[in-house]
CSV table of C-alpha atoms in Angstrom, one decimal:
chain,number,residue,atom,x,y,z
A,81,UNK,CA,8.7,-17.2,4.0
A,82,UNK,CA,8.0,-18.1,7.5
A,83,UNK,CA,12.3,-19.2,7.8
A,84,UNK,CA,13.2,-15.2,7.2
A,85,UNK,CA,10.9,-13.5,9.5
A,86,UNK,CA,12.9,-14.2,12.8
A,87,UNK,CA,16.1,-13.0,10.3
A,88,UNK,CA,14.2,-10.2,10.0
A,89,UNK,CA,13.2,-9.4,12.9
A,90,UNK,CA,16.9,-9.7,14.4
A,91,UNK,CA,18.0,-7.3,11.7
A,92,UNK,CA,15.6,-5.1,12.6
A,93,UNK,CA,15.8,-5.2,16.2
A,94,UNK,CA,13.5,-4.2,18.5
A,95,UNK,CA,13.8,-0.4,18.6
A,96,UNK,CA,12.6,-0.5,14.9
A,97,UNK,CA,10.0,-3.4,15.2
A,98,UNK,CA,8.1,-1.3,17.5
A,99,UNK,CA,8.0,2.0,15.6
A,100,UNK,CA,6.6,-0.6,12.3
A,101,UNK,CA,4.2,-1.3,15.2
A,102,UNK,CA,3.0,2.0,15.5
A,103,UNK,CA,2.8,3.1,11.7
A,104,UNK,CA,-1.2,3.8,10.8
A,105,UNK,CA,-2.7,2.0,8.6
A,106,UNK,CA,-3.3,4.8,5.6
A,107,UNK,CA,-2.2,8.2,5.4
A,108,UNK,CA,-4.6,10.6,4.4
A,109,UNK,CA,-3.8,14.2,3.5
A,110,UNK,CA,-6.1,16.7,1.5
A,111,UNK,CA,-6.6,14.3,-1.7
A,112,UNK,CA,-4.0,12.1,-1.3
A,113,UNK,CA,-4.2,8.7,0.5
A,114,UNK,CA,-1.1,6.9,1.4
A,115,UNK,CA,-1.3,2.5,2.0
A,116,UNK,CA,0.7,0.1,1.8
A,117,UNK,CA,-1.3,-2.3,-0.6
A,118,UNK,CA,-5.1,-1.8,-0.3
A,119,UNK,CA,-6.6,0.0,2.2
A,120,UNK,CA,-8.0,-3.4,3.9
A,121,UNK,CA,-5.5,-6.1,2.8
A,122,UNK,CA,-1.6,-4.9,3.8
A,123,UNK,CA,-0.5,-8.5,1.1
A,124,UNK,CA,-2.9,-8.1,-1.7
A,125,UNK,CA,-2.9,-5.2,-4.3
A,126,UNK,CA,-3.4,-4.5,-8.1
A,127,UNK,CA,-0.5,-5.1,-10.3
A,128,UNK,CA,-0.2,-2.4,-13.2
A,129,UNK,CA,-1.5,-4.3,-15.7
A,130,UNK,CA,-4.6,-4.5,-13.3
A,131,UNK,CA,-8.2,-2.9,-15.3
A,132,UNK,CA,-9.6,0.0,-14.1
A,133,UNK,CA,-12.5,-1.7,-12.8
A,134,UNK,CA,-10.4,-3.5,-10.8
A,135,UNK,CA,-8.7,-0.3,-8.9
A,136,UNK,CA,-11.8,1.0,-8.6
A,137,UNK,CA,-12.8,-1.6,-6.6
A,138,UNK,CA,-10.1,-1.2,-4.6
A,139,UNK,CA,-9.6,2.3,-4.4
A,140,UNK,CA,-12.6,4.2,-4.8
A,141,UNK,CA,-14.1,4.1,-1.5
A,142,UNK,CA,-10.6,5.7,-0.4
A,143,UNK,CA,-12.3,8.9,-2.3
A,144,UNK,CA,-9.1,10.0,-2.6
A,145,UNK,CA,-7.6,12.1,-6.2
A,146,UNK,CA,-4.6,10.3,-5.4
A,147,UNK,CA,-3.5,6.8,-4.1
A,148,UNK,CA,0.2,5.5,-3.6
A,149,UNK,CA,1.1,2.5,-2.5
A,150,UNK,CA,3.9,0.4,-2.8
A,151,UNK,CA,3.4,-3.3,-1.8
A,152,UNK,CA,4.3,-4.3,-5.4
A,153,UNK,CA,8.0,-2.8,-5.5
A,154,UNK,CA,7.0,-2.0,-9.2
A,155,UNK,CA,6.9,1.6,-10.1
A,156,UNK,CA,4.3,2.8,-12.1
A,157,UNK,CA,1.1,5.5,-12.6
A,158,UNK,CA,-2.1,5.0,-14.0
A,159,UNK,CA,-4.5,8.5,-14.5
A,160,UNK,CA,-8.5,6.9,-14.3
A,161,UNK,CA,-11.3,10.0,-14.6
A,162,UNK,CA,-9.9,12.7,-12.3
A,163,UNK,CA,-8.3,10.4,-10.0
A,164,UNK,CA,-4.3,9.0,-9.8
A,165,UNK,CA,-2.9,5.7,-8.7
């Protein structure tokens, strides 16, 4: 992995690497919470076959009706108890 960052980061170029650099964290709006993987790891998340314990774990203390995120590349939607991820 560590061979394609600099690749990446030419693609990219600077312009662009510094607007990534400035993206928050989460995205929170109403009931709706935005991250990229989990609100305090950007490389780890559930996969969809993940148990509901385990996105509660992750997501509950977003208290949020609705999380998206995306780290996975694998859409999908699970519905847990009056809340969406």
């Amino acid at each position: 992995m560590e061979d394609t960052i600099p690749w990446t980061e030419a693609q990219l170029g600077e312009a662009r690497l510094r607007w990534i650099e400035k993206l928050l964290p989460r995205y929170v709006r109403e009931d709706l919470t935005v991250v990229h993987a989990s609100p305090n790891d950007c490389w780890r998340a559930p996969m969809p076959s993940a148990t509901k314990e385990e996105f509660r774990k992750v997501y509950a203390p977003l208290n949020a009706k609705t999380v998206v995120y995306a780290h996975i590349h694998i859409p999908f939607i699970r519905r847990f108890d009056g809340w969406t991820v």
